[in-house]
PDB file of C-alpha atoms in Angstrom:
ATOM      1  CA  UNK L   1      14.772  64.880  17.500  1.00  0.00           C
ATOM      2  CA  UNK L   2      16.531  64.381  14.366  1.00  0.00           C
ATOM      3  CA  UNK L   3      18.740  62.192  12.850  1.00  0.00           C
ATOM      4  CA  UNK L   4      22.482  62.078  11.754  1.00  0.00           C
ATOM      5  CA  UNK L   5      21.236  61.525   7.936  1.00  0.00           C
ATOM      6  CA  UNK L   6      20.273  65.252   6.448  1.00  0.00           C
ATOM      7  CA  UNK L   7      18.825  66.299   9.654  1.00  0.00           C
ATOM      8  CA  UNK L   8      15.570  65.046   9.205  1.00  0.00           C
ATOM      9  CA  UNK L   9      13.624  64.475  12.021  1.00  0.00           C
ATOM     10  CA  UNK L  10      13.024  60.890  12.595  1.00  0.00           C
ATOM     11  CA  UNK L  11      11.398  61.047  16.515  1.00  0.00           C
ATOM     12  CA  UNK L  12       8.512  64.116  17.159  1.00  0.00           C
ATOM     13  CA  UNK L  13       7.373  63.772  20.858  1.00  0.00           C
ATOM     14  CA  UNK L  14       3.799  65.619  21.452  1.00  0.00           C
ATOM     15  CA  UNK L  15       4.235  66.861  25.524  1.00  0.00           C
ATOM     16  CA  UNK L  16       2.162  68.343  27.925  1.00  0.00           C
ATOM     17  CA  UNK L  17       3.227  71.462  26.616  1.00  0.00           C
ATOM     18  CA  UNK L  18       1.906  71.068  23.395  1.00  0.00           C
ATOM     19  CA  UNK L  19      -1.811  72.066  22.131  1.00  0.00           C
ATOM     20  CA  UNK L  20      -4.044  71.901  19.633  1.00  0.00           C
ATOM     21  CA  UNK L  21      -3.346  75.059  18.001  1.00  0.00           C
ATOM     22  CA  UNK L  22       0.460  73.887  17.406  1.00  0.00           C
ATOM     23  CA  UNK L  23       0.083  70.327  16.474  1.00  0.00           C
ATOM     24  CA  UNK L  24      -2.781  71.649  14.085  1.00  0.00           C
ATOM     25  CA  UNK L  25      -0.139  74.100  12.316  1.00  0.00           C
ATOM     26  CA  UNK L  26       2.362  71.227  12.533  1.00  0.00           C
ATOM     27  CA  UNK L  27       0.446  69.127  10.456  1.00  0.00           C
ATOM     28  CA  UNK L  28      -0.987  71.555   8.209  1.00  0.00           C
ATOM     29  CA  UNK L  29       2.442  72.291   7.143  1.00  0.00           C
ATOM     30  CA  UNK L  30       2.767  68.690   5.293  1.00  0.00           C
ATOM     31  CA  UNK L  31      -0.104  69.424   3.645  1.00  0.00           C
ATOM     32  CA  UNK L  32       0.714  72.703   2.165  1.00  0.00           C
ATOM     33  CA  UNK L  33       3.961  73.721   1.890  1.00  0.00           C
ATOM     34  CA  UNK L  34       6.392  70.697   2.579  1.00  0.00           C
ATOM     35  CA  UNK L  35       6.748  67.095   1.057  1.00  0.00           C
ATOM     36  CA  UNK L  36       6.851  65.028   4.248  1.00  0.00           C
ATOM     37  CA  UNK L  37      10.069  63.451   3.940  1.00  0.00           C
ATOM     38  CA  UNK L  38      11.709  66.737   2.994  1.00  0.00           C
ATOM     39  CA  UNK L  39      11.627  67.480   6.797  1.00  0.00           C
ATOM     40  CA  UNK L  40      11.078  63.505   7.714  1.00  0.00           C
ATOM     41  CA  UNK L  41      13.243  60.517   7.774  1.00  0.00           C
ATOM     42  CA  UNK L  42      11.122  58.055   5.084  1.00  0.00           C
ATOM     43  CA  UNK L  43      10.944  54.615   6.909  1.00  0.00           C
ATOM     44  CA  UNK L  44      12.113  55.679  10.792  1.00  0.00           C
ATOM     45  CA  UNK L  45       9.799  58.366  11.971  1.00  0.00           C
ATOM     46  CA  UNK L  46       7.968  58.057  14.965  1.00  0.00           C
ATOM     47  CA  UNK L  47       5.760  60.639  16.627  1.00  0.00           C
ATOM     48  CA  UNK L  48       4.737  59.658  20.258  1.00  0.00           C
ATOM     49  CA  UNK L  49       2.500  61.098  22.824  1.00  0.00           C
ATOM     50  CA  UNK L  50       0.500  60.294  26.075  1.00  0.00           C
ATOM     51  CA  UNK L  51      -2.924  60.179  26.987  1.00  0.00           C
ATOM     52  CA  UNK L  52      -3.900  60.454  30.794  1.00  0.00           C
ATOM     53  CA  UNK L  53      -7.941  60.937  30.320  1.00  0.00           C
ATOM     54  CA  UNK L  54     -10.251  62.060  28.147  1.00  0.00           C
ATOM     55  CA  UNK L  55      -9.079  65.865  28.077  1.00  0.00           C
ATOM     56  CA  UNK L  56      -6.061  64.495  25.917  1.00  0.00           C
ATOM     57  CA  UNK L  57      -8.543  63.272  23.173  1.00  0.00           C
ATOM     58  CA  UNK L  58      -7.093  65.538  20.674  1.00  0.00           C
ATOM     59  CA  UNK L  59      -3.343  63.708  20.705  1.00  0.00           C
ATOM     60  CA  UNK L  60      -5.610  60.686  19.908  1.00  0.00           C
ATOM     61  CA  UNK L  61      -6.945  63.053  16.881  1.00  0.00           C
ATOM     62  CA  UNK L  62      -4.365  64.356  15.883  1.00  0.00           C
ATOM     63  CA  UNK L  63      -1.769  61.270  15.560  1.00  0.00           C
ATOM     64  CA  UNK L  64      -5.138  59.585  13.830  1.00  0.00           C
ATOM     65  CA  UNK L  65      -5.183  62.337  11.363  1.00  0.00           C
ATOM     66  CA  UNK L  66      -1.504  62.545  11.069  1.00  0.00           C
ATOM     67  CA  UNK L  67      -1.494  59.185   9.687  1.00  0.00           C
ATOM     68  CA  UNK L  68      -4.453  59.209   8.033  1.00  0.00           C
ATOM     69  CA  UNK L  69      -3.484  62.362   5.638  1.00  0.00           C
ATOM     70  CA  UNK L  70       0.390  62.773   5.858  1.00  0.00           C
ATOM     71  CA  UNK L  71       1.705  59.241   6.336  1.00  0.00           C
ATOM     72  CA  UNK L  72      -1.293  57.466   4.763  1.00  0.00           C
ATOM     73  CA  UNK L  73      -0.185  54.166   2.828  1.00  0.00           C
ATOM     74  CA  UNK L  74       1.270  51.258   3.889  1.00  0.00           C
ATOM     75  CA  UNK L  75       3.890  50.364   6.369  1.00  0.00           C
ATOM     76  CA  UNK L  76       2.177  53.596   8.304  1.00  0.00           C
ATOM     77  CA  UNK L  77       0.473  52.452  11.506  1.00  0.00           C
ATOM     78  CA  UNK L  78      -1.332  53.939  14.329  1.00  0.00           C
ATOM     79  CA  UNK L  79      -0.911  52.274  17.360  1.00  0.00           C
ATOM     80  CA  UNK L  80      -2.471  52.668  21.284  1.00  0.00           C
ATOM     81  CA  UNK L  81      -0.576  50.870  24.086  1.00  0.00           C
ATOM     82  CA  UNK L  82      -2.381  50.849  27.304  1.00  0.00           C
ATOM     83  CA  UNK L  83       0.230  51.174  30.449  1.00  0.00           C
ATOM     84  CA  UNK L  84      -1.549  49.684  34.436  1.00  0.00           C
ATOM     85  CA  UNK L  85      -0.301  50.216  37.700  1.00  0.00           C
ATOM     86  CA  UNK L  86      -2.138  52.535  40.503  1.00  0.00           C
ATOM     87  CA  UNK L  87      -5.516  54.121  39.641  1.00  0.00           C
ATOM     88  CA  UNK L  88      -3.403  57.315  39.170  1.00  0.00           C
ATOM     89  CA  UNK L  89      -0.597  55.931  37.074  1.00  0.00           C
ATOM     90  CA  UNK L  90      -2.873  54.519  34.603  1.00  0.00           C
ATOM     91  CA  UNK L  91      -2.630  56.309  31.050  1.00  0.00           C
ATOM     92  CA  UNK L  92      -1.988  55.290  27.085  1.00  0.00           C
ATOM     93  CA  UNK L  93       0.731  55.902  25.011  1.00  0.00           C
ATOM     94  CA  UNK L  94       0.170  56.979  21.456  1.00  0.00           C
ATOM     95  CA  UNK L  95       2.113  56.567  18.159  1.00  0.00           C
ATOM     96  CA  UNK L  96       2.505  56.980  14.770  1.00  0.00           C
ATOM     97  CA  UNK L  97       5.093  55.330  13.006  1.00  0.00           C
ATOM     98  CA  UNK L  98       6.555  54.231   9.337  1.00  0.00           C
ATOM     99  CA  UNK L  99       8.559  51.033  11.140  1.00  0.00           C
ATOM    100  CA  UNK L 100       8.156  48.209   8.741  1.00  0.00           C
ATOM    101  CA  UNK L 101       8.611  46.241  11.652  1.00  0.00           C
ATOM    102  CA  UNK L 102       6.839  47.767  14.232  1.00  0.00           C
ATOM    103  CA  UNK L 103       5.503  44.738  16.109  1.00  0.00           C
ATOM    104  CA  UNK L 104       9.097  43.423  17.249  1.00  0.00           C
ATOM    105  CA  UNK L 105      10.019  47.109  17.883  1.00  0.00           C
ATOM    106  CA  UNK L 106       6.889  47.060  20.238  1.00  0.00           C
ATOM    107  CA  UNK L 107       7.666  44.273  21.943  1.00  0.00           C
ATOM    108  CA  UNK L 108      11.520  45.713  23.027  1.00  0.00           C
ATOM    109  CA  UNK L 109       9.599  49.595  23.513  1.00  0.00           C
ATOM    110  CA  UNK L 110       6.867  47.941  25.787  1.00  0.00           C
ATOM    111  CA  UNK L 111       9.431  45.427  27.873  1.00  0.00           C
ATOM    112  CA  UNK L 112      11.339  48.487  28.689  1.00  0.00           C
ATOM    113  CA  UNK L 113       8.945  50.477  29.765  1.00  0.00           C
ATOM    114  CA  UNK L 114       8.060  47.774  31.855  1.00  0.00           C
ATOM    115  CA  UNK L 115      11.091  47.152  33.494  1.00  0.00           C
ATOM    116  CA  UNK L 116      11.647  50.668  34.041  1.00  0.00           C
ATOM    117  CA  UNK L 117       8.207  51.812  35.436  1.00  0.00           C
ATOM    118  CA  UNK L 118       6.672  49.039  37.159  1.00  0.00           C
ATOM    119  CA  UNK L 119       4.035  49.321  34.807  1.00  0.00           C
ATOM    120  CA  UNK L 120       2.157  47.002  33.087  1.00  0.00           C
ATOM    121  CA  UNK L 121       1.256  46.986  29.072  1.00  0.00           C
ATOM    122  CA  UNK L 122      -1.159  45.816  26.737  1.00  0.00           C
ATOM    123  CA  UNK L 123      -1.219  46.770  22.808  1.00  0.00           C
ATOM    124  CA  UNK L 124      -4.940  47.623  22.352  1.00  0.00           C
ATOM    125  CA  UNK L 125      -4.816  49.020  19.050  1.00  0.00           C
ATOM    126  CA  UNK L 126      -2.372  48.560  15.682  1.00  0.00           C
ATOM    127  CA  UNK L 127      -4.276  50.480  12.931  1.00  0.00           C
ATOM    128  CA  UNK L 128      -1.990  50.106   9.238  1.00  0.00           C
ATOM    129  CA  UNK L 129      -1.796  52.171   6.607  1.00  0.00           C
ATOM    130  CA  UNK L 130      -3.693  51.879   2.753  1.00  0.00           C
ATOM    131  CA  UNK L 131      -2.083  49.176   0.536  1.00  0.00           C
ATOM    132  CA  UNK L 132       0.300  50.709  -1.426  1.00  0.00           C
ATOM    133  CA  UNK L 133      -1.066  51.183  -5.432  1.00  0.00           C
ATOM    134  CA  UNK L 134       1.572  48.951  -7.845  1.00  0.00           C
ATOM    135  CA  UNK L 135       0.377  50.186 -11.672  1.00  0.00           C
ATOM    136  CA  UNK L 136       0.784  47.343 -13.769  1.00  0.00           C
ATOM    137  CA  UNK L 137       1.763  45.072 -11.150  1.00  0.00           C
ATOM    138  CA  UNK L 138       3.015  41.713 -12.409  1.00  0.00           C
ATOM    139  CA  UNK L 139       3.576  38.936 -10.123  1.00  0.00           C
ATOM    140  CA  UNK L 140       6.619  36.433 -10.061  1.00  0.00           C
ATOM    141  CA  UNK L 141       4.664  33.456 -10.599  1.00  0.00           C
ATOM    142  CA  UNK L 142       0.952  33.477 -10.676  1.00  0.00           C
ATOM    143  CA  UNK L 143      -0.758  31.061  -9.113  1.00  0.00           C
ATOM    144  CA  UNK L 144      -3.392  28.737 -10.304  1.00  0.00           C
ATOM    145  CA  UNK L 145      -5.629  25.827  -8.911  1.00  0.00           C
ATOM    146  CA  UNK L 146      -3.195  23.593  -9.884  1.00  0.00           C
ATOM    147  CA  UNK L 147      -0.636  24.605  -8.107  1.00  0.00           C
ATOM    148  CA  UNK L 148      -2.144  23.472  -4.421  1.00  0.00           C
ATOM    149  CA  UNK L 149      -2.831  20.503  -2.850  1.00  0.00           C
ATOM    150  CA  UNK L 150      -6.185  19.219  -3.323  1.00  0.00           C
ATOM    151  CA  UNK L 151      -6.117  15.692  -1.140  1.00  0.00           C
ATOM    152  CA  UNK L 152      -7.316  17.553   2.132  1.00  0.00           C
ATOM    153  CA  UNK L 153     -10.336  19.562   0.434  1.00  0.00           C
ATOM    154  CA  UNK L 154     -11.344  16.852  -2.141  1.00  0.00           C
ATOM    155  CA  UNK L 155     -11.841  14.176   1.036  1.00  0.00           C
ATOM    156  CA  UNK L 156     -14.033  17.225   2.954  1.00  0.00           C
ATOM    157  CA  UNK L 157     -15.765  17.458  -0.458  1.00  0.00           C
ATOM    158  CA  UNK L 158     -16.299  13.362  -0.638  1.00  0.00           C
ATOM    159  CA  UNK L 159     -17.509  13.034   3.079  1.00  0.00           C
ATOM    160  CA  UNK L 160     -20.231  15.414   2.877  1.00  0.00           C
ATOM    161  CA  UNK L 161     -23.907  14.315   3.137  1.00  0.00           C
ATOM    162  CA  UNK L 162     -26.465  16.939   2.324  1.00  0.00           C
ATOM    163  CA  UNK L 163     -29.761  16.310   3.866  1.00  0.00           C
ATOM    164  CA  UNK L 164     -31.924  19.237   3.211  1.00  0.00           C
ATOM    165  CA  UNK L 165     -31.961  22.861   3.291  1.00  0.00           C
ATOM    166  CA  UNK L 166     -32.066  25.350   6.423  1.00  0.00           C
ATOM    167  CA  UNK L 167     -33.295  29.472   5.589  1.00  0.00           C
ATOM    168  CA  UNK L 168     -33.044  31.800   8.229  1.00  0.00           C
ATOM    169  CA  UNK L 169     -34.952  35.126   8.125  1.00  0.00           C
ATOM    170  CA  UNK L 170     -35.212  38.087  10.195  1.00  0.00           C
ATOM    171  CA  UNK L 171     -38.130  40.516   9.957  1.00  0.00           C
ATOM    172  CA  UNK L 172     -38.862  43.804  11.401  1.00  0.00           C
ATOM    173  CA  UNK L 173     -41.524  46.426  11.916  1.00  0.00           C
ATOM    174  CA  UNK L 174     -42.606  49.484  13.371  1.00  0.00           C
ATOM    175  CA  UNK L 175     -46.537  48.028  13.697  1.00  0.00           C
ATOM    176  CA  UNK L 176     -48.340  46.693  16.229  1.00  0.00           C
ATOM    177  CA  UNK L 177     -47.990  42.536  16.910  1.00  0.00           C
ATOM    178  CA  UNK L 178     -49.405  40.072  19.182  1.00  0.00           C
ATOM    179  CA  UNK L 179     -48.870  36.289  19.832  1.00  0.00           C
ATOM    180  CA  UNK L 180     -51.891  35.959  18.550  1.00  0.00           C
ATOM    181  CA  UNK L 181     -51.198  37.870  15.328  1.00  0.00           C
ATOM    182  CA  UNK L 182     -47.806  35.837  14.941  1.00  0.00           C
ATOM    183  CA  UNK L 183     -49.682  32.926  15.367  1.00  0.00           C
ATOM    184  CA  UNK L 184     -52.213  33.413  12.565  1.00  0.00           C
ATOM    185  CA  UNK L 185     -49.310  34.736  10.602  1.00  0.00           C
ATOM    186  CA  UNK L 186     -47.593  31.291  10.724  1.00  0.00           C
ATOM    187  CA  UNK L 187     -50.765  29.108  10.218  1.00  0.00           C
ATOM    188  CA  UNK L 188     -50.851  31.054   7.147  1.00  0.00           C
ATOM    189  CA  UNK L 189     -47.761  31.028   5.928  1.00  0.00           C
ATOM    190  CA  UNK L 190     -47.733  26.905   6.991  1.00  0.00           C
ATOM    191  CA  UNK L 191     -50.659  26.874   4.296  1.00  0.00           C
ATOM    192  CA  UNK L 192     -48.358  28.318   1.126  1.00  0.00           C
ATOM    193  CA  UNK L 193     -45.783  25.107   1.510  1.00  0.00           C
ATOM    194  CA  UNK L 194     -45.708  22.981  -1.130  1.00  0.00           C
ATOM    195  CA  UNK L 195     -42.699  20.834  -0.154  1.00  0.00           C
ATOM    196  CA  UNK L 196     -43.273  17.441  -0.615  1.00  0.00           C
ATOM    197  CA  UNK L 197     -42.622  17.119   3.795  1.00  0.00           C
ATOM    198  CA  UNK L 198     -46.013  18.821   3.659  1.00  0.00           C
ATOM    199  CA  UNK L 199     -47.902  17.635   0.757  1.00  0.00           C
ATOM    200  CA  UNK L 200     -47.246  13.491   1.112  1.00  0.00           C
ATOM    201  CA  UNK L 201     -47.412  13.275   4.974  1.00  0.00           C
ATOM    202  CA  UNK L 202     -50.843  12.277   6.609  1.00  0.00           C
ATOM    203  CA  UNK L 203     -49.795  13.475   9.903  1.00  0.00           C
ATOM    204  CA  UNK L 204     -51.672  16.507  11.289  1.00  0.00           C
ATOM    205  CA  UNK L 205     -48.722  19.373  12.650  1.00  0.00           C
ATOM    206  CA  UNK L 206     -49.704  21.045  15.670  1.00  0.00           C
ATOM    207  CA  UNK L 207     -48.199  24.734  16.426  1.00  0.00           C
ATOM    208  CA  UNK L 208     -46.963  24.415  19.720  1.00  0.00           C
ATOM    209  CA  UNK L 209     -46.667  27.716  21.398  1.00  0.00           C
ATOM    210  CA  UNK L 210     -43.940  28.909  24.552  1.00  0.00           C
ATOM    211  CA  UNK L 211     -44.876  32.120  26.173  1.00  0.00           C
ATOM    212  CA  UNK L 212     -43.332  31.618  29.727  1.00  0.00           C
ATOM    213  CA  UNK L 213     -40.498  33.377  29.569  1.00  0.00           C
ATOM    214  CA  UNK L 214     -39.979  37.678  28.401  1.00  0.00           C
ATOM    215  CA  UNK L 215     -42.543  39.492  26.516  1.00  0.00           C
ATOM    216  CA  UNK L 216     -42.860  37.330  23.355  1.00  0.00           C
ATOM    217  CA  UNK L 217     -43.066  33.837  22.832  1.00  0.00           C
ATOM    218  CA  UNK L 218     -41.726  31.006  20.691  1.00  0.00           C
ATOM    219  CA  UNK L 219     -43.932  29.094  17.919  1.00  0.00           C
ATOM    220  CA  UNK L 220     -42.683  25.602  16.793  1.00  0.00           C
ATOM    221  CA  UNK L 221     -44.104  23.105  14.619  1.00  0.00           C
ATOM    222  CA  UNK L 222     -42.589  20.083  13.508  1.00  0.00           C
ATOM    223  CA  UNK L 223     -43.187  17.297  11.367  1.00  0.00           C
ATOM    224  CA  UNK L 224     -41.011  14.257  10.242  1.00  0.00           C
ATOM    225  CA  UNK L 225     -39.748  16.126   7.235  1.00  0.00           C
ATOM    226  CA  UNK L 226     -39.262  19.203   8.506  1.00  0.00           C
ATOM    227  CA  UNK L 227     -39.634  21.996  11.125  1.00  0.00           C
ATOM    228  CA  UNK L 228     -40.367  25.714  10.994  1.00  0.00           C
ATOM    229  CA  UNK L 229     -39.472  28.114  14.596  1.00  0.00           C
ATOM    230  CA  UNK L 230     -40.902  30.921  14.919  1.00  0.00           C
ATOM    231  CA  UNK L 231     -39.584  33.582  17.651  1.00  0.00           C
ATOM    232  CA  UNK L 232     -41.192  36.929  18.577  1.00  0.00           C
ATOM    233  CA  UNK L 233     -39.312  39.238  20.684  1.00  0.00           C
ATOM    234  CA  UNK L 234     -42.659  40.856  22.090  1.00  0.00           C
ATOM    235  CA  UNK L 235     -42.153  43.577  19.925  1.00  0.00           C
ATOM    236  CA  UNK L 236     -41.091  44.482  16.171  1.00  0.00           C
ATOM    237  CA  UNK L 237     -38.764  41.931  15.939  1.00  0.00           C
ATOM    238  CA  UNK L 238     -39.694  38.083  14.144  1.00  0.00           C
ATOM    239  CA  UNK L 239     -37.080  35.395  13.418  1.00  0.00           C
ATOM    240  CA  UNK L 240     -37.970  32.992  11.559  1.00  0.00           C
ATOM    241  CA  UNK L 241     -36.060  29.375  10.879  1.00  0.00           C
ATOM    242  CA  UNK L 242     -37.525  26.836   8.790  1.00  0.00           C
ATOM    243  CA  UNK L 243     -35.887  23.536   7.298  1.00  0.00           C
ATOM    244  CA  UNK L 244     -37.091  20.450   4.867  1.00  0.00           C
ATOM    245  CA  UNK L 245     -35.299  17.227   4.041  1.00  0.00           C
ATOM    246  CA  UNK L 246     -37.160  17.520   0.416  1.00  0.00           C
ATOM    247  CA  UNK L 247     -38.885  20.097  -1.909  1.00  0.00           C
ATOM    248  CA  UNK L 248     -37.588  23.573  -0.169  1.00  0.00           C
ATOM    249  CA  UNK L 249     -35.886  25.508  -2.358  1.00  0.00           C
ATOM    250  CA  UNK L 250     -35.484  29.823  -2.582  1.00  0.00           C
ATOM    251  CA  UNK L 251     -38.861  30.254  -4.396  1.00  0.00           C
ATOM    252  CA  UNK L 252     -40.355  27.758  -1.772  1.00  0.00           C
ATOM    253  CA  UNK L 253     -38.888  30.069   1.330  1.00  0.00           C
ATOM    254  CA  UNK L 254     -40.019  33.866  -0.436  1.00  0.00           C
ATOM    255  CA  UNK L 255     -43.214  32.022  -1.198  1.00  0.00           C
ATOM    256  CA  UNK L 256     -43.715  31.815   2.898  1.00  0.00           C
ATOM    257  CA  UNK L 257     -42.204  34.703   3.925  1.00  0.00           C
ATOM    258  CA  UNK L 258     -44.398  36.924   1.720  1.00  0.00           C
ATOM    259  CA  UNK L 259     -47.554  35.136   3.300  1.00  0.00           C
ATOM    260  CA  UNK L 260     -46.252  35.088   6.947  1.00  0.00           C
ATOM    261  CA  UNK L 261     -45.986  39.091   6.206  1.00  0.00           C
ATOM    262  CA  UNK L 262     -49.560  38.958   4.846  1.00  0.00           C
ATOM    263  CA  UNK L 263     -50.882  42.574   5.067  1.00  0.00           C
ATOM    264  CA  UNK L 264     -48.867  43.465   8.212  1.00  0.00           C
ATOM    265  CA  UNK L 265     -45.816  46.120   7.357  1.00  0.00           C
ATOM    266  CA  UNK L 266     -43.359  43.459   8.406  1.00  0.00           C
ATOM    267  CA  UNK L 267     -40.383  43.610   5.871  1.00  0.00           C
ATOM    268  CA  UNK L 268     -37.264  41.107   5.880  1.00  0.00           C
ATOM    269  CA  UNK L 269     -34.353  42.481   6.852  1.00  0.00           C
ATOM    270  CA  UNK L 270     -31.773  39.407   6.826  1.00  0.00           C
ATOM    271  CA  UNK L 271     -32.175  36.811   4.930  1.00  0.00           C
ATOM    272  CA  UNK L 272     -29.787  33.364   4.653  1.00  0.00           C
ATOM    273  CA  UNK L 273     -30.039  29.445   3.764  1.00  0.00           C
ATOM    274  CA  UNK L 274     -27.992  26.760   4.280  1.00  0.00           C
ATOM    275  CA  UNK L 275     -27.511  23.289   3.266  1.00  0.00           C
ATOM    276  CA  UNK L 276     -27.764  20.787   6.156  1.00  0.00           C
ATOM    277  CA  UNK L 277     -26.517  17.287   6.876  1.00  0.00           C
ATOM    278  CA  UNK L 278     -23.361  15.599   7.937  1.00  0.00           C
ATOM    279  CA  UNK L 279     -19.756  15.464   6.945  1.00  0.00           C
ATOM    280  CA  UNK L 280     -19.094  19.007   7.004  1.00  0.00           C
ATOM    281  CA  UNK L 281     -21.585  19.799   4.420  1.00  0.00           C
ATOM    282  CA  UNK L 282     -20.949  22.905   2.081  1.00  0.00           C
ATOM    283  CA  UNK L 283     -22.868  22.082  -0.697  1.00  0.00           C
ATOM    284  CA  UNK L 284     -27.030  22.039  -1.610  1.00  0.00           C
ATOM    285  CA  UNK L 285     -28.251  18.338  -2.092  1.00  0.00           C
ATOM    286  CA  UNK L 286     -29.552  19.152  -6.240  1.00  0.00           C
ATOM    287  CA  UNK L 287     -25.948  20.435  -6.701  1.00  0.00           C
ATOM    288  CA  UNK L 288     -23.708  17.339  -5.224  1.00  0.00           C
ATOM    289  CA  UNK L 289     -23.156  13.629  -7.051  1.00  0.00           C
ATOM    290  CA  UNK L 290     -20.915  12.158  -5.161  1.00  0.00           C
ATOM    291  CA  UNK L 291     -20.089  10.027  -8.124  1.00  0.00           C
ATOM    292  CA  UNK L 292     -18.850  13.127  -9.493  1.00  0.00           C
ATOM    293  CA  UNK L 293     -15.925  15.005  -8.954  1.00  0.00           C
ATOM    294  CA  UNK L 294     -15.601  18.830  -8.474  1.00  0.00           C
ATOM    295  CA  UNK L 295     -14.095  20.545 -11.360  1.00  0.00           C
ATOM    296  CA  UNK L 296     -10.983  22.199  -9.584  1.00  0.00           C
ATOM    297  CA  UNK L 297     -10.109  18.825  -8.728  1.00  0.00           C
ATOM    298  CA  UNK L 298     -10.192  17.191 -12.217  1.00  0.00           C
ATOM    299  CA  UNK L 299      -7.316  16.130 -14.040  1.00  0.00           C
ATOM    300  CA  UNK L 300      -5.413  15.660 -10.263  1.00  0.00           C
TER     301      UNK L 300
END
């Protein structure tokens, strides 16, 4: 369909009668020979189509592509509405379109079809365009630190109480393990702390052990300054979560994980830590003085 302006085309409708061998020419033809907006109208093209099952894949494809390598940047969007009713009147319509407002224009699209088919709607899919490249792009007014309001985030910082320090690991292999062999791995690994929770307690930690439940178990031991989990999912998978008020720190936490790997060919595969306490904590306990006040909030 095209428009009064030029006679560009501003609506292309992919049918039932169309295949791949046409709508592969069709866009080959922006590629090589035409600029696209030589035959379409910039900002107000829309190309639609259906698909009724999985032997329509390709008008998924080929809007994707259309997109993807004619329309490419920015406001270009991709977009799948599913359409309900019967078993048999269930299908999705496709589109491609340059619309910088293409969410209100879905809204009136989708009510009408609505009211006109007895259908029911749902937008599963809005898939934009790259971000358009400004070259030497200056803004209006740049903004600093000072320009926001820092009442809300300087209380957060103010109310927070680190405690002590939470690391998460996850470890993987393609060896053999056993509850038994996770066990000696953690009695090990127990044996390269250093924290203070460890080295100034009297109390004697016990490895409890929880096997009752799916092919691997659960080791725990606890202490009053601190706590290590251990779960095994009965086959190369390990997690392992350890915390300490005091003492545990990033050398502290490789220091254990390379002796719970011992000689096995376990290797880490996700590694995290947090700081842990109250008052929406964000910061490690060595780095906070509450005495002293963040730098982005100084001279406020």
């Amino acid at each position: 369909m095209s428009s009064e302006k030029d006679g560009l085309f501003n609506v292309i409708i992919v049918d039932s009668t169309a295949n791949k061998i046409i709508t592969s020419v069709f866009a080959r033809t922006f590629k090589d020979f035409y600029d696209k907006y030589d035959v379409l109208e910039k900002g107000k093209i829309i190309i639609l189509s259906a698909m009724t099952d999985r032997s329509d894949e390709w008008h998924e494809n080929f809007l994707k592509s259309f997109k993807e390598k004619v329309l490419l940047s920015d406001p270009a969007v991709y977009v799948e509405v599913a359409l309900y009713g019967t078993a048999d009147d269930d299908f999705k319509l496709l589109l491609v379109s340059e619309h910088d407002d293409i969410v209100n224009k879905l809204k009136v699209v989708t009510k009408s079809v609505e009211t006109t088919t007895g259908l029911e709607s749902e937008v599963q899919l809005i898939n934009g365009g790259l971000w358009l490249m400004q070259d030497d792009f200056k803004a209006s007014h740049p903004y600093s630190p000072d320009d926001y309001d820092k009442t809300s985030p300087l209380e957060q910082w103010k109310s927070q109480h680190p405690l002590g320090l939470q690391t998460i690991t996850q470890m993987e292999t393609k060896g053999p393990l056993s509850k038994e062999w996770v066990r000696n791995l953690l009695v090990n690994a127990m044996t390269s702390l250093s924290v203070s929770s460890l080295d100034l307690i009297d109390e004697e930690i016990q490895i409890q052990e929880y096997d009752d439940l799916g092919d691997g178990c659960v080791l725990m031991a606890t202490w009053s300054e601190g706590s290590v989990f251990v779960l095994w999912d009965g086959r190369g998978h390990v997690d392992i979560n350890l915390f300490a008020y005091e003492g545990l720190d990033e050398e502290e936490s490789e220091a254990f994980n390379r002796w719970f790997r011992g000689n096995t060919s376990l290797r880490v595969v996700l590694y995290d830590e947090h700081p842990r306490g109250f008052g929406r904590v964000v910061s490690y306990k060595h780095d906070f003085d509450p005495d002293v006040e963040p730098h982005w909030a100084q001279g406020k």
